[in-house]
mmCIF file of C-alpha atoms in Angstrom:
data_model
loop_
_atom_site.group_PDB
_atom_site.id
_atom_site.type_symbol
_atom_site.label_atom_id
_atom_site.label_comp_id
_atom_site.label_asym_id
_atom_site.label_seq_id
_atom_site.Cartn_x
_atom_site.Cartn_y
_atom_site.Cartn_z
ATOM 1 C CA UNK N 93 5.022 -14.626 -19.363
ATOM 2 C CA UNK N 94 2.436 -11.635 -19.736
ATOM 3 C CA UNK N 95 2.083 -9.071 -16.688
ATOM 4 C CA UNK N 96 -1.330 -9.747 -15.162
ATOM 5 C CA UNK N 97 -3.852 -8.925 -12.026
ATOM 6 C CA UNK N 98 -6.915 -9.030 -10.846
ATOM 7 C CA UNK N 99 -7.503 -6.034 -9.112
ATOM 8 C CA UNK N 100 -10.435 -5.564 -6.207
ATOM 9 C CA UNK N 101 -10.622 -1.906 -6.569
ATOM 10 C CA UNK N 102 -14.351 -1.641 -4.739
ATOM 11 C CA UNK N 103 -14.527 -4.552 -1.851
ATOM 12 C CA UNK N 104 -18.527 -4.144 -0.456
ATOM 13 C CA UNK N 105 -18.214 -0.138 -0.986
ATOM 14 C CA UNK N 106 -21.796 1.364 -0.462
ATOM 15 C CA UNK N 107 -22.520 3.290 -4.067
ATOM 16 C CA UNK N 108 -25.204 5.509 -4.040
ATOM 17 C CA UNK N 109 -26.272 8.776 -5.948
ATOM 18 C CA UNK N 110 -23.322 9.938 -7.731
ATOM 19 C CA UNK N 111 -20.672 7.006 -7.512
ATOM 20 C CA UNK N 112 -17.571 6.259 -9.205
ATOM 21 C CA UNK N 113 -14.573 3.292 -8.491
ATOM 22 C CA UNK N 114 -11.245 5.051 -7.413
ATOM 23 C CA UNK N 115 -8.892 5.513 -10.170
ATOM 24 C CA UNK N 116 -6.497 2.776 -11.173
ATOM 25 C CA UNK N 117 -3.237 3.032 -13.118
ATOM 26 C CA UNK N 118 -3.417 0.757 -16.242
ATOM 27 C CA UNK N 119 -0.873 2.080 -18.287
ATOM 28 C CA UNK N 120 0.806 -0.785 -18.288
ATOM 29 C CA UNK N 121 -1.931 -3.061 -19.811
ATOM 30 C CA UNK N 122 -3.339 -3.615 -23.004
ATOM 31 C CA UNK N 123 -6.788 -5.233 -22.146
ATOM 32 C CA UNK N 124 -9.226 -5.461 -18.950
ATOM 33 C CA UNK N 125 -12.178 -7.169 -18.228
ATOM 34 C CA UNK N 126 -14.623 -5.773 -15.457
ATOM 35 C CA UNK N 127 -16.359 -7.543 -13.194
ATOM 36 C CA UNK N 128 -19.475 -5.588 -10.936
ATOM 37 C CA UNK N 129 -21.433 -7.830 -8.177
ATOM 38 C CA UNK N 130 -23.320 -6.724 -5.746
ATOM 39 C CA UNK N 131 -23.189 -7.900 -2.220
ATOM 40 C CA UNK N 132 -26.262 -6.059 -1.108
ATOM 41 C CA UNK N 133 -28.867 -3.675 -1.995
ATOM 42 C CA UNK N 134 -31.712 -0.897 -1.146
ATOM 43 C CA UNK N 135 -34.042 0.254 -3.647
ATOM 44 C CA UNK N 136 -33.893 -0.563 -7.551
ATOM 45 C CA UNK N 137 -30.131 0.046 -7.811
ATOM 46 C CA UNK N 138 -30.599 -2.626 -10.865
ATOM 47 C CA UNK N 139 -32.468 0.277 -12.747
ATOM 48 C CA UNK N 140 -29.414 2.165 -13.757
ATOM 49 C CA UNK N 141 -26.273 1.217 -15.722
ATOM 50 C CA UNK N 142 -22.775 1.674 -15.052
ATOM 51 C CA UNK N 143 -20.374 3.054 -17.499
ATOM 52 C CA UNK N 144 -16.000 3.018 -18.176
ATOM 53 C CA UNK N 145 -14.492 6.386 -18.248
ATOM 54 C CA UNK N 146 -10.812 6.707 -18.857
ATOM 55 C CA UNK N 147 -8.501 9.751 -17.940
ATOM 56 C CA UNK N 148 -4.919 11.180 -18.796
ATOM 57 C CA UNK N 149 -4.509 11.992 -15.085
ATOM 58 C CA UNK N 150 -6.602 10.155 -12.491
ATOM 59 C CA UNK N 151 -8.643 13.616 -12.154
ATOM 60 C CA UNK N 152 -10.358 14.373 -15.246
ATOM 61 C CA UNK N 153 -12.729 11.821 -16.584
ATOM 62 C CA UNK N 154 -14.192 10.738 -20.143
ATOM 63 C CA UNK N 155 -16.544 8.429 -20.986
ATOM 64 C CA UNK N 156 -15.067 5.645 -22.652
ATOM 65 C CA UNK N 157 -18.290 4.104 -24.404
ATOM 66 C CA UNK N 158 -18.715 0.818 -22.626
ATOM 67 C CA UNK N 159 -21.453 -0.004 -20.285
ATOM 68 C CA UNK N 160 -22.188 -2.505 -17.974
ATOM 69 C CA UNK N 161 -25.444 -3.493 -16.337
ATOM 70 C CA UNK N 162 -25.833 -3.028 -12.473
ATOM 71 C CA UNK N 163 -26.411 -6.625 -11.182
ATOM 72 C CA UNK N 164 -28.968 -7.825 -8.813
ATOM 73 C CA UNK N 165 -27.538 -8.930 -5.268
ATOM 74 C CA UNK N 166 -25.270 -11.955 -5.813
ATOM 75 C CA UNK N 167 -25.314 -11.504 -9.567
ATOM 76 C CA UNK N 168 -22.368 -10.536 -11.638
ATOM 77 C CA UNK N 169 -22.110 -8.406 -14.904
ATOM 78 C CA UNK N 170 -19.059 -7.608 -16.796
ATOM 79 C CA UNK N 171 -17.459 -5.787 -20.271
ATOM 80 C CA UNK N 172 -14.248 -5.891 -21.952
ATOM 81 C CA UNK N 173 -12.284 -2.992 -22.906
ATOM 82 C CA UNK N 174 -9.090 -2.286 -24.607
ATOM 83 C CA UNK N 175 -7.158 1.110 -25.544
ATOM 84 C CA UNK N 176 -7.759 2.594 -22.202
ATOM 85 C CA UNK N 177 -4.523 4.820 -21.468
ATOM 86 C CA UNK N 178 -3.512 5.483 -18.173
ATOM 87 C CA UNK N 179 -6.383 5.272 -16.004
ATOM 88 C CA UNK N 180 -9.915 3.435 -15.667
ATOM 89 C CA UNK N 181 -12.651 3.994 -13.283
ATOM 90 C CA UNK N 182 -16.254 3.029 -13.324
ATOM 91 C CA UNK N 183 -19.027 5.411 -12.872
ATOM 92 C CA UNK N 184 -22.648 5.332 -11.803
ATOM 93 C CA UNK N 185 -25.646 7.356 -11.171
ATOM 94 C CA UNK N 186 -28.340 5.602 -9.159
ATOM 95 C CA UNK N 187 -32.158 6.395 -8.623
ATOM 96 C CA UNK N 188 -32.906 8.193 -5.465
ATOM 97 C CA UNK N 189 -33.494 5.677 -2.811
ATOM 98 C CA UNK N 190 -31.481 2.972 -3.919
ATOM 99 C CA UNK N 191 -27.860 1.741 -3.217
ATOM 100 C CA UNK N 192 -25.875 -1.308 -3.566
ATOM 101 C CA UNK N 193 -22.470 -2.461 -2.073
ATOM 102 C CA UNK N 194 -20.121 -2.833 -5.012
ATOM 103 C CA UNK N 195 -17.692 -5.794 -5.523
ATOM 104 C CA UNK N 196 -15.640 -4.247 -8.448
ATOM 105 C CA UNK N 197 -12.977 -5.975 -9.942
ATOM 106 C CA UNK N 198 -10.591 -5.073 -12.848
ATOM 107 C CA UNK N 199 -8.835 -7.979 -14.809
ATOM 108 C CA UNK N 200 -5.684 -6.662 -16.508
ATOM 109 C CA UNK N 201 -3.484 -8.041 -18.481
ATOM 110 C CA UNK N 202 -0.456 -6.872 -20.674
ATOM 111 C CA UNK L 276 37.640 -0.636 1.759
ATOM 112 C CA UNK L 277 33.944 0.870 0.899
ATOM 113 C CA UNK L 278 35.222 1.249 -2.755
ATOM 114 C CA UNK L 279 36.177 -2.590 -3.282
ATOM 115 C CA UNK L 280 32.989 -3.717 -1.290
ATOM 116 C CA UNK L 281 31.169 -1.808 -4.105
ATOM 117 C CA UNK L 282 32.913 -3.357 -6.743
ATOM 118 C CA UNK L 283 31.275 -6.742 -5.863
ATOM 119 C CA UNK L 284 27.967 -5.175 -7.013
ATOM 120 C CA UNK L 285 29.273 -3.525 -10.623
ATOM 121 C CA UNK L 286 28.093 -6.910 -12.287
ATOM 122 C CA UNK L 287 24.507 -5.608 -11.462
ATOM 123 C CA UNK L 288 24.368 -1.859 -11.190
ATOM 124 C CA UNK L 289 21.208 -1.533 -9.724
ATOM 125 C CA UNK L 290 22.035 -3.527 -6.678
ATOM 126 C CA UNK L 291 24.846 -1.005 -5.968
ATOM 127 C CA UNK L 292 22.697 1.528 -4.313
ATOM 128 C CA UNK L 293 21.528 -0.994 -1.769
ATOM 129 C CA UNK L 294 23.297 -2.815 1.413
ATOM 130 C CA UNK L 295 21.977 -5.990 1.781
ATOM 131 C CA UNK L 296 22.879 -8.066 4.556
ATOM 132 C CA UNK L 297 24.513 -11.246 3.350
ATOM 133 C CA UNK L 298 21.630 -13.079 1.928
ATOM 134 C CA UNK L 299 19.228 -11.491 -0.356
ATOM 135 C CA UNK L 300 15.410 -13.039 0.353
ATOM 136 C CA UNK L 301 13.854 -10.717 -2.507
ATOM 137 C CA UNK L 302 14.552 -8.025 -4.714
ATOM 138 C CA UNK L 303 11.919 -6.547 -6.251
ATOM 139 C CA UNK L 304 11.822 -3.860 -8.970
ATOM 140 C CA UNK L 305 8.123 -3.182 -9.788
ATOM 141 C CA UNK L 306 8.969 -2.395 -13.294
ATOM 142 C CA UNK L 307 8.922 -6.109 -13.431
ATOM 143 C CA UNK L 308 5.536 -6.803 -12.140
ATOM 144 C CA UNK L 309 3.851 -6.663 -9.034
ATOM 145 C CA UNK L 310 6.156 -9.015 -7.471
ATOM 146 C CA UNK L 311 3.514 -10.645 -4.853
ATOM 147 C CA UNK L 312 2.942 -7.257 -3.071
ATOM 148 C CA UNK L 313 -0.978 -7.600 -2.625
ATOM 149 C CA UNK L 314 -3.592 -5.787 -0.863
ATOM 150 C CA UNK L 315 -4.876 -6.663 2.731
ATOM 151 C CA UNK L 316 -8.486 -7.504 3.186
ATOM 152 C CA UNK L 317 -9.413 -6.960 6.934
ATOM 153 C CA UNK L 318 -10.249 -10.516 8.729
ATOM 154 C CA UNK L 319 -14.094 -11.737 8.744
ATOM 155 C CA UNK L 320 -16.398 -14.170 8.967
ATOM 156 C CA UNK L 321 -19.730 -14.483 6.851
ATOM 157 C CA UNK L 322 -19.666 -11.279 5.386
ATOM 158 C CA UNK L 323 -17.424 -8.319 4.635
ATOM 159 C CA UNK L 324 -19.661 -6.475 6.426
ATOM 160 C CA UNK L 325 -17.843 -7.677 9.769
ATOM 161 C CA UNK L 326 -14.333 -6.395 8.421
ATOM 162 C CA UNK L 327 -12.803 -3.553 10.877
ATOM 163 C CA UNK L 328 -13.843 -0.269 9.708
ATOM 164 C CA UNK L 329 -10.130 0.757 9.307
ATOM 165 C CA UNK L 330 -9.439 -1.917 6.916
ATOM 166 C CA UNK L 331 -12.307 -1.039 4.598
ATOM 167 C CA UNK L 332 -10.352 1.600 2.695
ATOM 168 C CA UNK L 333 -7.909 -0.660 1.200
ATOM 169 C CA UNK L 334 -7.761 -2.042 -2.161
ATOM 170 C CA UNK L 335 -5.336 -3.429 -4.721
ATOM 171 C CA UNK L 336 -2.094 -1.486 -5.015
ATOM 172 C CA UNK L 337 -1.184 -0.083 -8.787
ATOM 173 C CA UNK L 338 1.914 -0.436 -11.459
ATOM 174 C CA UNK L 339 1.912 3.405 -11.985
ATOM 175 C CA UNK L 340 3.951 5.388 -14.484
ATOM 176 C CA UNK L 341 3.526 8.097 -12.073
ATOM 177 C CA UNK L 342 1.486 10.579 -15.239
ATOM 178 C CA UNK L 343 0.167 13.998 -13.878
ATOM 179 C CA UNK L 344 -2.030 16.330 -15.808
ATOM 180 C CA UNK L 345 1.204 19.035 -16.354
ATOM 181 C CA UNK L 346 4.027 16.837 -17.022
ATOM 182 C CA UNK L 347 3.005 13.752 -18.044
ATOM 183 C CA UNK L 348 4.233 10.541 -16.904
ATOM 184 C CA UNK L 349 7.127 10.645 -14.477
ATOM 185 C CA UNK L 350 8.473 6.909 -14.636
ATOM 186 C CA UNK L 351 10.399 5.196 -11.673
ATOM 187 C CA UNK L 352 13.787 5.472 -10.279
ATOM 188 C CA UNK L 353 14.942 2.419 -12.622
ATOM 189 C CA UNK L 354 12.630 2.109 -15.012
ATOM 190 C CA UNK L 355 9.206 2.754 -15.926
ATOM 191 C CA UNK L 356 6.843 1.655 -12.944
ATOM 192 C CA UNK L 357 6.475 1.766 -9.238
ATOM 193 C CA UNK L 358 4.103 -0.092 -6.866
ATOM 194 C CA UNK L 359 1.830 2.666 -6.243
ATOM 195 C CA UNK L 360 -0.516 2.947 -2.951
ATOM 196 C CA UNK L 361 -3.354 5.158 -2.738
ATOM 197 C CA UNK L 362 -5.695 6.285 -0.164
ATOM 198 C CA UNK L 363 -9.129 7.333 -0.205
ATOM 199 C CA UNK L 364 -9.672 10.927 -0.703
ATOM 200 C CA UNK L 365 -10.446 11.871 2.893
ATOM 201 C CA UNK L 366 -8.356 12.622 6.335
ATOM 202 C CA UNK L 367 -6.396 9.800 7.776
ATOM 203 C CA UNK L 368 -7.674 7.101 5.359
ATOM 204 C CA UNK L 369 -5.148 4.546 5.444
ATOM 205 C CA UNK L 370 -4.153 1.941 2.713
ATOM 206 C CA UNK L 371 -1.613 -0.689 2.397
ATOM 207 C CA UNK L 372 0.249 -3.031 0.226
ATOM 208 C CA UNK L 373 2.042 -6.136 1.461
ATOM 209 C CA UNK L 374 4.379 -9.015 0.684
ATOM 210 C CA UNK L 375 4.142 -12.421 2.513
ATOM 211 C CA UNK L 376 7.017 -14.485 3.616
ATOM 212 C CA UNK L 377 7.782 -16.662 6.235
ATOM 213 C CA UNK L 378 11.156 -16.895 7.708
ATOM 214 C CA UNK L 379 13.825 -19.691 7.402
ATOM 215 C CA UNK L 380 15.701 -19.153 10.777
ATOM 216 C CA UNK L 381 15.536 -16.126 13.096
ATOM 217 C CA UNK L 382 18.541 -13.643 12.056
ATOM 218 C CA UNK L 383 18.754 -10.287 11.474
ATOM 219 C CA UNK L 384 16.816 -8.847 8.301
ATOM 220 C CA UNK L 385 16.823 -5.646 6.745
ATOM 221 C CA UNK L 386 14.482 -4.154 4.537
ATOM 222 C CA UNK L 387 15.614 -1.162 1.795
ATOM 223 C CA UNK L 388 13.250 0.678 -0.661
ATOM 224 C CA UNK L 389 13.422 3.318 -2.981
ATOM 225 C CA UNK L 390 10.458 5.567 -2.488
ATOM 226 C CA UNK L 391 8.672 8.528 -3.303
ATOM 227 C CA UNK L 392 5.402 10.229 -1.569
ATOM 228 C CA UNK L 393 3.160 13.014 -2.603
ATOM 229 C CA UNK L 394 -0.538 14.262 -2.806
ATOM 230 C CA UNK L 395 -2.915 14.247 -5.549
ATOM 231 C CA UNK L 396 -2.403 17.102 -7.883
ATOM 232 C CA UNK L 397 -6.160 18.535 -7.307
ATOM 233 C CA UNK L 398 -5.064 21.871 -6.727
ATOM 234 C CA UNK L 399 -2.367 24.153 -8.296
ATOM 235 C CA UNK L 400 -0.407 25.033 -4.901
ATOM 236 C CA UNK L 401 2.288 23.625 -2.881
ATOM 237 C CA UNK L 402 -0.017 20.723 -1.263
ATOM 238 C CA UNK L 403 3.029 19.364 1.244
ATOM 239 C CA UNK L 404 0.396 19.389 3.953
ATOM 240 C CA UNK L 405 -1.845 16.941 2.264
ATOM 241 C CA UNK L 406 0.158 14.134 2.080
ATOM 242 C CA UNK L 407 -0.454 12.656 5.618
ATOM 243 C CA UNK L 408 2.342 9.849 6.523
ATOM 244 C CA UNK L 409 3.737 6.563 5.196
ATOM 245 C CA UNK L 410 4.736 3.436 7.330
ATOM 246 C CA UNK L 411 6.784 0.100 7.280
ATOM 247 C CA UNK L 412 5.359 -2.557 9.194
ATOM 248 C CA UNK L 413 6.343 -6.180 9.934
ATOM 249 C CA UNK L 414 4.490 -8.817 11.006
ATOM 250 C CA UNK L 415 6.463 -11.283 12.793
ATOM 251 C CA UNK L 416 5.928 -14.360 14.857
ATOM 252 C CA UNK L 417 8.169 -16.827 16.569
ATOM 253 C CA UNK L 418 6.645 -19.839 18.549
ATOM 254 C CA UNK L 419 5.745 -17.864 21.749
ATOM 255 C CA UNK L 420 5.244 -14.469 20.498
ATOM 256 C CA UNK L 421 3.747 -11.759 17.850
ATOM 257 C CA UNK L 422 6.002 -8.865 17.110
ATOM 258 C CA UNK L 423 5.152 -5.687 14.938
ATOM 259 C CA UNK L 424 7.575 -3.365 14.304
ATOM 260 C CA UNK L 425 5.989 -0.194 12.970
ATOM 261 C CA UNK L 426 7.879 2.880 11.657
ATOM 262 C CA UNK L 427 6.048 5.756 9.913
ATOM 263 C CA UNK L 428 6.911 9.599 8.441
ATOM 264 C CA UNK L 429 4.482 11.873 9.692
ATOM 265 C CA UNK L 430 4.539 14.560 7.338
ATOM 266 C CA UNK L 431 1.337 16.355 8.452
ATOM 267 C CA UNK L 432 -1.226 16.220 10.686
ATOM 268 C CA UNK L 433 -4.586 18.719 10.603
ATOM 269 C CA UNK L 434 -3.127 20.340 7.682
ATOM 270 C CA UNK L 435 0.277 21.122 9.463
ATOM 271 C CA UNK L 436 3.258 19.662 8.678
ATOM 272 C CA UNK L 437 5.063 17.778 11.045
ATOM 273 C CA UNK L 438 7.908 16.124 9.448
ATOM 274 C CA UNK L 439 9.446 13.605 12.150
ATOM 275 C CA UNK L 440 9.863 9.545 12.265
ATOM 276 C CA UNK L 441 7.307 7.649 14.572
ATOM 277 C CA UNK L 442 7.087 4.237 16.070
ATOM 278 C CA UNK L 443 4.083 2.342 17.701
ATOM 279 C CA UNK L 444 4.504 -0.199 20.395
ATOM 280 C CA UNK L 445 0.590 0.351 21.776
ATOM 281 C CA UNK L 446 -0.654 -2.666 20.995
ATOM 282 C CA UNK L 447 -4.583 -2.508 19.483
ATOM 283 C CA UNK L 448 -7.014 -4.827 21.031
ATOM 284 C CA UNK L 449 -8.168 -7.794 18.962
ATOM 285 C CA UNK L 450 -12.006 -7.988 18.316
ATOM 286 C CA UNK L 451 -13.837 -10.881 16.925
ATOM 287 C CA UNK L 452 -14.937 -10.169 13.497
ATOM 288 C CA UNK L 453 -18.148 -12.551 13.199
ATOM 289 C CA UNK L 454 -20.589 -10.442 14.299
ATOM 290 C CA UNK L 455 -23.786 -11.908 15.847
ATOM 291 C CA UNK L 456 -23.046 -15.029 14.631
ATOM 292 C CA UNK L 457 -19.180 -15.086 15.788
ATOM 293 C CA UNK L 458 -17.512 -18.752 15.426
ATOM 294 C CA UNK L 459 -14.847 -17.228 17.561
ATOM 295 C CA UNK L 460 -12.026 -18.666 15.420
ATOM 296 C CA UNK L 461 -11.082 -15.102 13.694
ATOM 297 C CA UNK L 462 -9.525 -11.804 15.282
ATOM 298 C CA UNK L 463 -8.587 -8.837 13.792
ATOM 299 C CA UNK L 464 -6.936 -5.696 15.067
ATOM 300 C CA UNK L 465 -6.737 -2.580 13.291
ATOM 301 C CA UNK L 466 -3.283 -1.400 13.983
ATOM 302 C CA UNK L 467 -1.903 0.498 11.010
ATOM 303 C CA UNK L 468 -4.219 3.590 12.045
ATOM 304 C CA UNK L 469 -3.272 7.118 12.914
ATOM 305 C CA UNK L 470 -3.192 6.361 16.724
ATOM 306 C CA UNK L 471 -0.505 5.396 19.566
ATOM 307 C CA UNK L 472 2.416 6.531 17.530
ATOM 308 C CA UNK L 473 5.414 7.737 19.567
ATOM 309 C CA UNK L 474 8.103 10.163 18.157
ATOM 310 C CA UNK L 475 11.424 8.700 17.723
ATOM 311 C CA UNK L 476 14.158 10.503 19.481
ATOM 312 C CA UNK L 477 16.171 13.006 17.096
ATOM 313 C CA UNK L 478 14.044 11.787 14.241
ATOM 314 C CA UNK L 479 12.769 15.310 12.383
ATOM 315 C CA UNK L 480 13.456 14.858 8.984
ATOM 316 C CA UNK L 481 12.162 17.288 6.265
ATOM 317 C CA UNK L 482 12.062 15.145 2.817
ATOM 318 C CA UNK L 483 12.446 16.711 -0.388
ATOM 319 C CA UNK L 484 8.710 17.600 -1.419
ATOM 320 C CA UNK L 485 10.190 19.546 -4.328
ATOM 321 C CA UNK L 486 7.862 22.441 -4.840
ATOM 322 C CA UNK L 487 4.617 21.079 -6.276
ATOM 323 C CA UNK L 488 2.402 17.770 -6.262
ATOM 324 C CA UNK L 489 3.523 16.716 -9.550
ATOM 325 C CA UNK L 490 7.375 15.938 -8.936
ATOM 326 C CA UNK L 491 8.636 13.032 -6.869
ATOM 327 C CA UNK L 492 12.297 12.411 -5.735
ATOM 328 C CA UNK L 493 13.111 9.141 -4.900
ATOM 329 C CA UNK L 494 14.239 8.852 -1.528
ATOM 330 C CA UNK L 495 15.925 6.025 0.192
ATOM 331 C CA UNK L 496 14.901 4.155 3.285
ATOM 332 C CA UNK L 497 16.469 1.285 5.082
ATOM 333 C CA UNK L 498 15.122 -0.466 8.654
ATOM 334 C CA UNK L 499 16.827 -3.350 10.398
ATOM 335 C CA UNK L 500 15.408 -5.549 12.610
ATOM 336 C CA UNK L 501 16.955 -8.851 14.608
ATOM 337 C CA UNK L 502 14.239 -11.989 14.972
ATOM 338 C CA UNK L 503 16.476 -13.275 17.523
ATOM 339 C CA UNK L 504 16.306 -10.476 20.013
ATOM 340 C CA UNK L 505 13.090 -9.074 18.253
ATOM 341 C CA UNK L 506 14.464 -5.712 18.175
ATOM 342 C CA UNK L 507 15.229 -2.683 15.794
ATOM 343 C CA UNK L 508 19.174 -2.755 14.589
ATOM 344 C CA UNK L 509 18.697 0.366 12.079
ATOM 345 C CA UNK L 510 16.610 3.208 10.435
ATOM 346 C CA UNK L 511 17.828 5.128 8.037
ATOM 347 C CA UNK L 512 16.301 7.958 5.608
ATOM 348 C CA UNK L 513 18.486 9.389 2.743
ATOM 349 C CA UNK L 514 21.220 11.239 4.903
ATOM 350 C CA UNK L 515 19.987 10.694 8.451
ATOM 351 C CA UNK L 516 20.663 7.439 10.388
ATOM 352 C CA UNK L 517 18.532 7.208 13.717
ATOM 353 C CA UNK L 518 19.018 5.508 16.959
ATOM 354 C CA UNK L 519 16.895 2.737 17.184
ATOM 355 C CA UNK L 520 17.917 1.923 21.121
ATOM 356 C CA UNK L 521 14.715 3.064 22.443
ATOM 357 C CA UNK L 522 12.220 1.844 20.049
ATOM 358 C CA UNK L 523 9.998 -0.938 20.585
ATOM 359 C CA UNK L 524 7.861 -2.989 18.385
ATOM 360 C CA UNK L 525 4.173 -4.041 19.384
ATOM 361 C CA UNK L 526 4.368 -7.227 21.455
ATOM 362 C CA UNK L 527 1.739 -10.040 22.319
ATOM 363 C CA UNK L 528 1.346 -13.479 22.707
ATOM 364 C CA UNK L 529 1.306 -15.611 19.699
ATOM 365 C CA UNK L 530 -1.787 -15.956 17.552
ATOM 366 C CA UNK L 531 -2.929 -19.478 16.098
ATOM 367 C CA UNK L 532 -1.307 -20.555 12.718
ATOM 368 C CA UNK L 533 0.981 -17.696 12.230
ATOM 369 C CA UNK L 534 4.435 -19.723 12.793
ATOM 370 C CA UNK L 535 7.468 -18.219 11.105
ATOM 371 C CA UNK L 536 5.403 -15.409 10.080
ATOM 372 C CA UNK L 537 7.308 -12.374 8.027
ATOM 373 C CA UNK L 538 5.129 -9.878 6.448
ATOM 374 C CA UNK L 539 6.556 -6.699 5.031
ATOM 375 C CA UNK L 540 3.882 -3.873 5.077
ATOM 376 C CA UNK L 541 3.941 -0.502 3.114
ATOM 377 C CA UNK L 542 0.827 1.622 4.115
ATOM 378 C CA UNK L 543 -0.002 5.209 3.045
ATOM 379 C CA UNK L 544 -2.144 8.038 5.128
ATOM 380 C CA UNK L 545 -4.137 10.764 4.010
ATOM 381 C CA UNK L 546 -4.253 14.084 5.791
ATOM 382 C CA UNK L 547 -6.634 15.943 3.728
ATOM 383 C CA UNK L 548 -9.610 15.471 1.101
ATOM 384 C CA UNK L 549 -6.990 14.242 -1.389
ATOM 385 C CA UNK L 550 -5.424 11.070 -2.004
ATOM 386 C CA UNK L 551 -1.775 10.427 -0.746
ATOM 387 C CA UNK L 552 0.376 8.120 -3.167
ATOM 388 C CA UNK L 553 2.996 5.793 -2.017
ATOM 389 C CA UNK L 554 5.042 5.155 -4.837
ATOM 390 C CA UNK L 555 7.797 2.313 -4.175
ATOM 391 C CA UNK L 556 10.330 1.624 -7.263
ATOM 392 C CA UNK L 557 11.673 -1.105 -5.712
ATOM 393 C CA UNK L 558 12.204 -3.100 -2.416
ATOM 394 C CA UNK L 559 15.084 -5.282 -1.177
ATOM 395 C CA UNK L 560 14.503 -8.128 1.748
ATOM 396 C CA UNK L 561 17.781 -9.605 2.903
ATOM 397 C CA UNK L 562 19.168 -11.634 6.148
ATOM 398 C CA UNK L 563 22.158 -12.725 7.354
ATOM 399 C CA UNK L 564 22.072 -16.664 8.625
ATOM 400 C CA UNK L 565 23.800 -19.928 7.880
ATOM 401 C CA UNK L 566 21.479 -22.767 7.233
ATOM 402 C CA UNK L 567 22.673 -25.560 10.245
#
């Protein structure tokens, strides 16, 4: 049996300006599908993009190269990633005056 | 006699470091996976916006190999991974992980664990006062009462090292969580927060912090509770055994639809603008009962 988890890393967190999800330990996992929903928004956050970052220590972050759209309210976006090492997170930079309530879900599998 | 008893565990050396009661309910080594430990979502109706504030920082536990910038992967006590519960990087932020059981019979139960507790290594300093607290909470209900034993180790408060064990019996008020459109069917009480804790008599204990934030040493913790009398029976951390005769759990009338509830909850609490981490290598839940 392959270990797996669907981890809700951000549950309605308000993202504005420079925002990032909490670091998540993924050393055991070989693949991830990242889902991003918006549970509410102000301004036009969908004009921005979010992107995946990796880290060797959970503190210093490097762009992994994958992007995912910031969805409109009640819509959802996703991206698949592999070979990500030990820590994963998603970050974004939103336009001034824009924010949204992020539901960020990592579906991880061994 | 002690040696003879221990020999019964030699067929499974990993169990020999525990002292379980007569029946093992769950033996969870997190190198084998998440083992049913999950996140807590605060109760709500209609929208997550109605979750009580103290629950909003909570998210999923992780399987961690304890990787640090200076030493690489630390690993666990028995294997590569431990269950990691991380606070947010702000003072008194609390996160938790729990496993949800029900009990078959009111009987003595016991929780044992090997754990480590550290702050995030964002500074190249001792950082020992950055890790706030960790706790073990049971959530129990029989036909008449909801009972919640709370034990926490308060490492630091407002930047000062406190290093003592505490318990909490003060009941937090239950709130409706439906906002203006409350259906009145769902309530919530945030009882994991920093308020209302009392010192356990003789409960001062310095754990093995070990000089830098990227080293962690595994500690043994045991808590016993009797579901018949709904009272504490034991508390031990490493070489210290504490008197639990004056400890009280939270007590409240039974809530709807919680009969035979038996949740095992672990929390971690930050004291500074650094994340605090609780690592659980393994948790053993045992009980002492005979079926009628």
